CSV table of C-alpha atoms in Angstrom, one decimal:
chain,number,residue,atom,x,y,z
A,1067,UNK,CA,84.5,59.8,116.5
A,1068,UNK,CA,81.1,60.6,115.0
A,1069,UNK,CA,80.4,63.0,117.9
A,1070,UNK,CA,83.7,64.8,117.1
A,1071,UNK,CA,82.9,65.0,113.4
A,1072,UNK,CA,79.4,66.4,114.2
A,1073,UNK,CA,80.9,69.0,116.5
A,1074,UNK,CA,83.5,70.1,113.9
A,1075,UNK,CA,80.8,70.3,111.2
A,1076,UNK,CA,78.5,72.4,113.4
A,1077,UNK,CA,81.4,74.7,114.3
A,1078,UNK,CA,82.2,75.2,110.6
A,1079,UNK,CA,78.6,75.9,109.8
A,1080,UNK,CA,78.4,78.6,112.4
A,1081,UNK,CA,81.7,80.2,111.2
A,1082,UNK,CA,80.4,80.0,107.6
A,1083,UNK,CA,77.3,82.0,108.4
A,1084,UNK,CA,78.3,84.7,110.9
A,1085,UNK,CA,75.8,87.6,111.1
A,1086,UNK,CA,77.2,91.1,110.5
A,1087,UNK,CA,76.0,94.3,112.2
A,1088,UNK,CA,75.3,96.2,108.9
A,1089,UNK,CA,73.9,95.4,105.6
A,1090,UNK,CA,72.7,97.4,102.6
A,1091,UNK,CA,69.7,96.5,100.5
A,1092,UNK,CA,68.1,97.5,97.2
A,1093,UNK,CA,64.7,95.8,97.4
A,1094,UNK,CA,62.6,96.1,100.5
A,1095,UNK,CA,61.9,92.4,100.6
A,1096,UNK,CA,65.0,90.6,101.8
A,1097,UNK,CA,65.9,87.0,101.4
A,1098,UNK,CA,68.3,84.7,103.1
A,1099,UNK,CA,70.7,84.9,100.2
A,1100,UNK,CA,70.9,88.7,100.5
A,1101,UNK,CA,72.8,88.1,103.8
A,1102,UNK,CA,74.6,85.0,102.8
A,1103,UNK,CA,75.0,84.8,99.0
A,1104,UNK,CA,76.5,81.3,99.1
A,1105,UNK,CA,73.5,79.9,101.0
A,1106,UNK,CA,71.8,77.2,98.9
A,1107,UNK,CA,68.5,77.6,100.7
A,1108,UNK,CA,66.6,80.8,99.7
A,1109,UNK,CA,63.7,82.0,101.7
A,1110,UNK,CA,62.1,85.3,102.6
A,1111,UNK,CA,63.7,86.9,105.6
A,1112,UNK,CA,61.8,90.1,106.2
A,1113,UNK,CA,60.0,93.0,104.6
A,1114,UNK,CA,61.2,96.5,105.3
A,1115,UNK,CA,58.4,99.2,105.0
A,1116,UNK,CA,58.6,101.1,101.7
A,1117,UNK,CA,58.9,104.5,103.5
A,1118,UNK,CA,62.0,103.4,105.4
A,1119,UNK,CA,65.6,103.9,104.2
A,1120,UNK,CA,67.0,102.5,107.4
A,1121,UNK,CA,65.7,99.6,109.5
A,1122,UNK,CA,67.0,98.1,112.7
A,1123,UNK,CA,66.0,94.6,114.1
A,1124,UNK,CA,67.1,92.4,116.9
A,1125,UNK,CA,69.6,89.8,115.8
A,1126,UNK,CA,67.6,87.1,117.7
A,1127,UNK,CA,64.7,87.6,115.3
A,1128,UNK,CA,66.9,87.1,112.3
A,1129,UNK,CA,68.4,84.0,113.9
A,1130,UNK,CA,65.0,82.6,114.7
A,1131,UNK,CA,63.8,83.0,111.0
A,1132,UNK,CA,66.9,81.1,109.8
A,1133,UNK,CA,66.4,78.4,112.5
A,1134,UNK,CA,62.8,77.9,111.4
A,1135,UNK,CA,64.1,77.2,107.9
A,1136,UNK,CA,66.7,74.7,109.1
A,1137,UNK,CA,69.8,77.0,109.0
A,1138,UNK,CA,71.9,77.8,112.0
A,1139,UNK,CA,73.8,81.2,112.1
A,1140,UNK,CA,76.3,82.7,114.5
A,1141,UNK,CA,75.0,85.9,116.2
A,1142,UNK,CA,77.5,85.9,119.1
A,1143,UNK,CA,79.0,89.3,118.0
A,1144,UNK,CA,75.8,91.0,117.1
A,1145,UNK,CA,72.9,92.3,119.1
A,1146,UNK,CA,71.1,94.3,116.5
A,1147,UNK,CA,71.3,94.3,112.7
A,1148,UNK,CA,71.1,97.6,110.7
A,1149,UNK,CA,69.7,97.6,107.2
A,1150,UNK,CA,70.5,100.7,105.1
A,1151,UNK,CA,69.0,101.2,101.7
A,1152,UNK,CA,71.6,101.4,99.0
A,1153,UNK,CA,72.0,105.0,97.9
A,1154,UNK,CA,71.6,105.7,94.1
A,1155,UNK,CA,74.8,107.8,94.2
A,1156,UNK,CA,77.8,107.6,92.0
A,1157,UNK,CA,80.8,107.8,94.3
A,1158,UNK,CA,83.4,108.1,91.5
A,1159,UNK,CA,84.4,111.7,92.4
A,1160,UNK,CA,85.1,110.7,96.0
A,1161,UNK,CA,87.0,107.6,94.9
A,1162,UNK,CA,89.1,109.7,92.5
A,1163,UNK,CA,89.8,112.2,95.3
A,1164,UNK,CA,90.8,109.4,97.7
A,1165,UNK,CA,93.0,107.8,95.0
A,1166,UNK,CA,94.8,111.2,94.4
A,1167,UNK,CA,95.4,111.7,98.1
A,1168,UNK,CA,96.9,108.2,98.4
A,1169,UNK,CA,99.1,108.6,95.3
A,1170,UNK,CA,100.5,111.8,96.6
A,1171,UNK,CA,101.7,110.0,99.7
A,1172,UNK,CA,102.5,106.6,98.0
A,1173,UNK,CA,103.4,107.3,94.3
A,1174,UNK,CA,103.8,103.6,93.5
A,1175,UNK,CA,100.5,102.5,95.1
A,1176,UNK,CA,98.6,99.8,93.2
A,1177,UNK,CA,94.9,100.3,93.9
A,1178,UNK,CA,92.7,97.3,93.2
A,1179,UNK,CA,89.4,98.5,94.7
A,1180,UNK,CA,87.9,101.4,96.7
A,1181,UNK,CA,84.6,100.9,98.4
A,1182,UNK,CA,82.5,103.9,99.7
A,1183,UNK,CA,79.7,103.1,102.1
A,1184,UNK,CA,77.4,105.8,103.5
A,1185,UNK,CA,76.2,105.6,107.0
A,1186,UNK,CA,72.7,106.5,105.9
A,1187,UNK,CA,70.7,106.9,102.8
A,1188,UNK,CA,72.0,109.5,100.4
A,1189,UNK,CA,70.0,110.8,97.4
A,1190,UNK,CA,72.9,112.7,95.9
A,1191,UNK,CA,76.3,114.1,96.5
A,1192,UNK,CA,76.9,117.9,97.0
A,1193,UNK,CA,78.0,119.7,93.9
A,1194,UNK,CA,81.6,119.9,95.0
A,1195,UNK,CA,81.5,116.3,96.1
A,1196,UNK,CA,84.6,116.6,98.3
A,1197,UNK,CA,85.3,114.3,101.2
A,1198,UNK,CA,87.0,115.5,104.5
A,1199,UNK,CA,89.5,112.8,105.6
A,1200,UNK,CA,91.4,112.7,108.9
A,1201,UNK,CA,95.1,112.1,109.6
A,1202,UNK,CA,94.7,108.4,109.7
A,1203,UNK,CA,94.1,108.3,105.9
A,1204,UNK,CA,97.7,107.2,105.2
A,1205,UNK,CA,98.0,104.7,108.0
A,1206,UNK,CA,94.8,102.7,107.6
A,1207,UNK,CA,93.1,101.0,104.6
A,1208,UNK,CA,89.7,101.5,106.3
A,1209,UNK,CA,88.3,104.6,107.9
A,1210,UNK,CA,85.5,107.2,108.1
A,1211,UNK,CA,85.2,110.6,106.4
A,1212,UNK,CA,82.4,113.1,105.9
A,1213,UNK,CA,80.9,115.4,103.2
A,1214,UNK,CA,78.9,118.5,103.8
A,1215,UNK,CA,75.5,118.5,102.1
A,1216,UNK,CA,73.7,121.5,100.6
A,1217,UNK,CA,72.1,122.4,104.0
A,1218,UNK,CA,75.5,122.4,105.8
A,1219,UNK,CA,75.0,119.1,107.6
A,1220,UNK,CA,77.8,116.6,107.8
A,1221,UNK,CA,77.1,113.2,106.2
A,1222,UNK,CA,79.4,110.4,107.4
A,1223,UNK,CA,80.7,107.6,105.1
A,1224,UNK,CA,83.0,104.7,105.5
A,1225,UNK,CA,85.7,103.7,103.0
A,1226,UNK,CA,88.0,100.7,102.4
A,1227,UNK,CA,90.9,100.4,100.1
A,1228,UNK,CA,92.4,97.2,98.7
A,1229,UNK,CA,95.9,98.0,97.4
A,1230,UNK,CA,99.6,97.3,97.7
A,1231,UNK,CA,102.4,99.9,98.4
A,1232,UNK,CA,106.2,100.0,98.1
A,1233,UNK,CA,107.7,100.6,101.5
A,1234,UNK,CA,111.2,100.9,102.9
A,1235,UNK,CA,112.5,98.1,105.1
A,1236,UNK,CA,115.9,97.6,106.8
A,1237,UNK,CA,118.0,95.0,104.9
A,1238,UNK,CA,120.3,94.5,107.9
A,1239,UNK,CA,120.5,95.1,111.6
A,1240,UNK,CA,120.9,98.8,112.3
A,1241,UNK,CA,121.9,100.7,115.4
A,1242,UNK,CA,120.5,103.9,116.9
A,1243,UNK,CA,122.0,107.0,115.2
A,1244,UNK,CA,123.1,105.1,112.1
A,1245,UNK,CA,122.3,107.2,109.0
A,1246,UNK,CA,119.5,105.8,106.8
A,1247,UNK,CA,120.6,105.2,103.3
A,1248,UNK,CA,120.2,102.9,100.3
A,1249,UNK,CA,122.9,100.6,101.7
A,1250,UNK,CA,120.9,99.6,104.8
A,1251,UNK,CA,117.4,99.7,103.4
A,1252,UNK,CA,115.4,98.2,100.5
A,1253,UNK,CA,112.0,98.6,99.0
A,1254,UNK,CA,109.4,95.9,99.5
A,1255,UNK,CA,105.9,95.6,98.1
A,1256,UNK,CA,103.3,95.0,100.9
A,1257,UNK,CA,99.5,95.1,101.3
A,1258,UNK,CA,98.2,98.5,102.4
A,1259,UNK,CA,96.5,97.6,105.7
A,1260,UNK,CA,97.0,99.2,109.1
A,1261,UNK,CA,100.2,100.9,110.4
A,1262,UNK,CA,101.2,102.4,113.7
A,1263,UNK,CA,102.6,105.5,111.8
A,1264,UNK,CA,103.0,106.7,108.2
A,1265,UNK,CA,105.3,104.2,106.3
A,1266,UNK,CA,108.3,105.5,104.4
A,1267,UNK,CA,107.8,105.1,100.7
A,1268,UNK,CA,111.1,106.7,99.8
A,1269,UNK,CA,114.4,107.8,101.5
A,1270,UNK,CA,113.9,111.1,103.3
A,1271,UNK,CA,115.0,114.2,101.4
A,1272,UNK,CA,116.9,115.5,104.5
A,1273,UNK,CA,119.8,113.6,106.0
A,1274,UNK,CA,118.2,111.3,108.6
A,1275,UNK,CA,119.2,108.6,111.0
A,1276,UNK,CA,117.5,105.8,113.0
A,1277,UNK,CA,116.0,106.6,116.4
A,1278,UNK,CA,116.6,103.1,117.8
A,1279,UNK,CA,118.2,99.7,117.1
A,1280,UNK,CA,116.2,97.8,114.5
A,1281,UNK,CA,116.3,94.2,113.3
A,1282,UNK,CA,116.8,93.3,109.6
A,1283,UNK,CA,113.5,93.3,107.6
A,1284,UNK,CA,111.9,96.0,109.8
A,1285,UNK,CA,109.2,98.0,108.1
A,1286,UNK,CA,110.1,101.7,108.4
A,1287,UNK,CA,107.7,104.5,109.5
A,1288,UNK,CA,108.2,108.2,110.3
A,1289,UNK,CA,108.6,107.4,114.0
A,1290,UNK,CA,111.6,105.2,113.2
A,1291,UNK,CA,113.8,108.0,111.9
A,1292,UNK,CA,114.8,111.6,112.8
A,1293,UNK,CA,116.7,114.4,111.1
A,1294,UNK,CA,120.4,114.3,111.6
A,1295,UNK,CA,121.3,117.3,113.8
A,1296,UNK,CA,123.4,120.1,112.1
A,1297,UNK,CA,125.9,119.8,115.0
A,1298,UNK,CA,126.9,116.4,116.4
A,1299,UNK,CA,128.5,115.8,119.8
A,1300,UNK,CA,132.3,115.8,119.9
A,1301,UNK,CA,132.5,117.3,116.4
A,1302,UNK,CA,134.4,120.4,115.6
A,1303,UNK,CA,132.4,123.6,115.0
A,1304,UNK,CA,133.0,127.1,113.9
A,1305,UNK,CA,132.0,129.6,116.6
A,1306,UNK,CA,130.9,133.1,115.4
A,1307,UNK,CA,131.3,136.1,117.7
A,1308,UNK,CA,129.5,139.2,116.5
A,1309,UNK,CA,130.5,142.6,117.8
A,1310,UNK,CA,128.7,145.4,116.0
A,1311,UNK,CA,129.8,144.9,112.3
A,1312,UNK,CA,132.8,142.8,113.1
A,1313,UNK,CA,132.5,139.0,113.1
A,1314,UNK,CA,135.2,136.9,114.7
A,1315,UNK,CA,135.4,133.1,114.3
A,1316,UNK,CA,137.2,130.4,116.3
A,1317,UNK,CA,137.1,126.6,116.5
A,1318,UNK,CA,135.6,124.7,119.3
A,1319,UNK,CA,134.2,121.2,120.1
A,1320,UNK,CA,130.5,120.6,120.5
A,1321,UNK,CA,129.7,118.8,123.8
A,1322,UNK,CA,126.0,118.4,122.7
A,1323,UNK,CA,124.2,117.8,119.4
A,1324,UNK,CA,121.7,120.3,118.2
A,1325,UNK,CA,119.2,121.2,115.4
A,1326,UNK,CA,118.9,124.6,113.8
A,1327,UNK,CA,118.5,127.4,116.5
A,1328,UNK,CA,119.1,125.0,119.4
A,1329,UNK,CA,121.2,126.3,122.3
A,1330,UNK,CA,124.1,123.9,123.0
A,1331,UNK,CA,127.3,123.9,124.9
A,1332,UNK,CA,130.7,124.0,123.1
A,1333,UNK,CA,134.2,123.7,124.6
A,1334,UNK,CA,136.9,126.1,123.5
A,1335,UNK,CA,140.5,125.0,123.1
A,1336,UNK,CA,141.4,126.3,126.5
A,1337,UNK,CA,138.9,123.9,128.1
A,1338,UNK,CA,136.3,126.5,128.9
A,1339,UNK,CA,132.6,125.8,128.0
A,1340,UNK,CA,130.2,128.4,126.6
A,1341,UNK,CA,126.7,128.5,125.3
A,1342,UNK,CA,126.1,128.9,121.6
A,1343,UNK,CA,123.2,128.8,119.1
A,1344,UNK,CA,123.2,126.4,116.1
A,1345,UNK,CA,123.0,128.5,112.9
A,1346,UNK,CA,124.1,126.0,110.3
A,1347,UNK,CA,126.0,122.8,109.7
A,1348,UNK,CA,128.8,122.7,112.2
A,1349,UNK,CA,128.4,126.5,112.8
A,1350,UNK,CA,127.2,128.1,116.0
A,1351,UNK,CA,126.9,131.7,117.3
A,1352,UNK,CA,128.2,132.6,120.7
A,1353,UNK,CA,125.4,133.6,123.1
């Protein structure tokens, strides 16, 4: 029993003090509590040369220093530790830009915190102070972007956002090709974390339908829906036949569905099938 208790205690100790790969620092003399603030035992860990803004050290060396001071730490996931001097830069303009981009996509977003971490020492931001973000901005609360400094060099930074967003979910089981509406969906507030595709914050402005069968309570993203075609299979359509300045129309039945300008097959009342181009809702032009 005592052996089991000791094993559990040792495991909890390691989990409590798990070494990370990257740390920032202000003072060049680092202490144990700079890495683990809740550690009750404070001792000097290392001194980084004053002319260094970045410093890399083997994780084994860090672990040995802790061990000599009677503290066990977990370094299983880390081989080297990187220390980067904290930049004396106000990242408010970048944070404001990031918040504006997120609010444009998610109008109801509730942002609690935005953290910007440079991947190197920065003395200042360029005058424009604009970040260049990639397409994953709206699908991940963490990511990387860059700014271009005065010399034209890209400086990369990491960001993380703590927020909640209102996202559409199915409120019942839906089938492929069912139209999406307020009757089969509902808004739920969820943490902004990581998503396979951009989540739907509102109902689409265009008439849309589900791409596949979905269970009730399914979070909806752009990949779950598609625009409803202007022409649906087995529906009646008006076929236009243009001959110089004369336009003749007749009714037919679509044997395929089609979006704007798609070429589909329609069946006339005499049973013959012809090719036609979709030009509007339930309207086609004979080819």
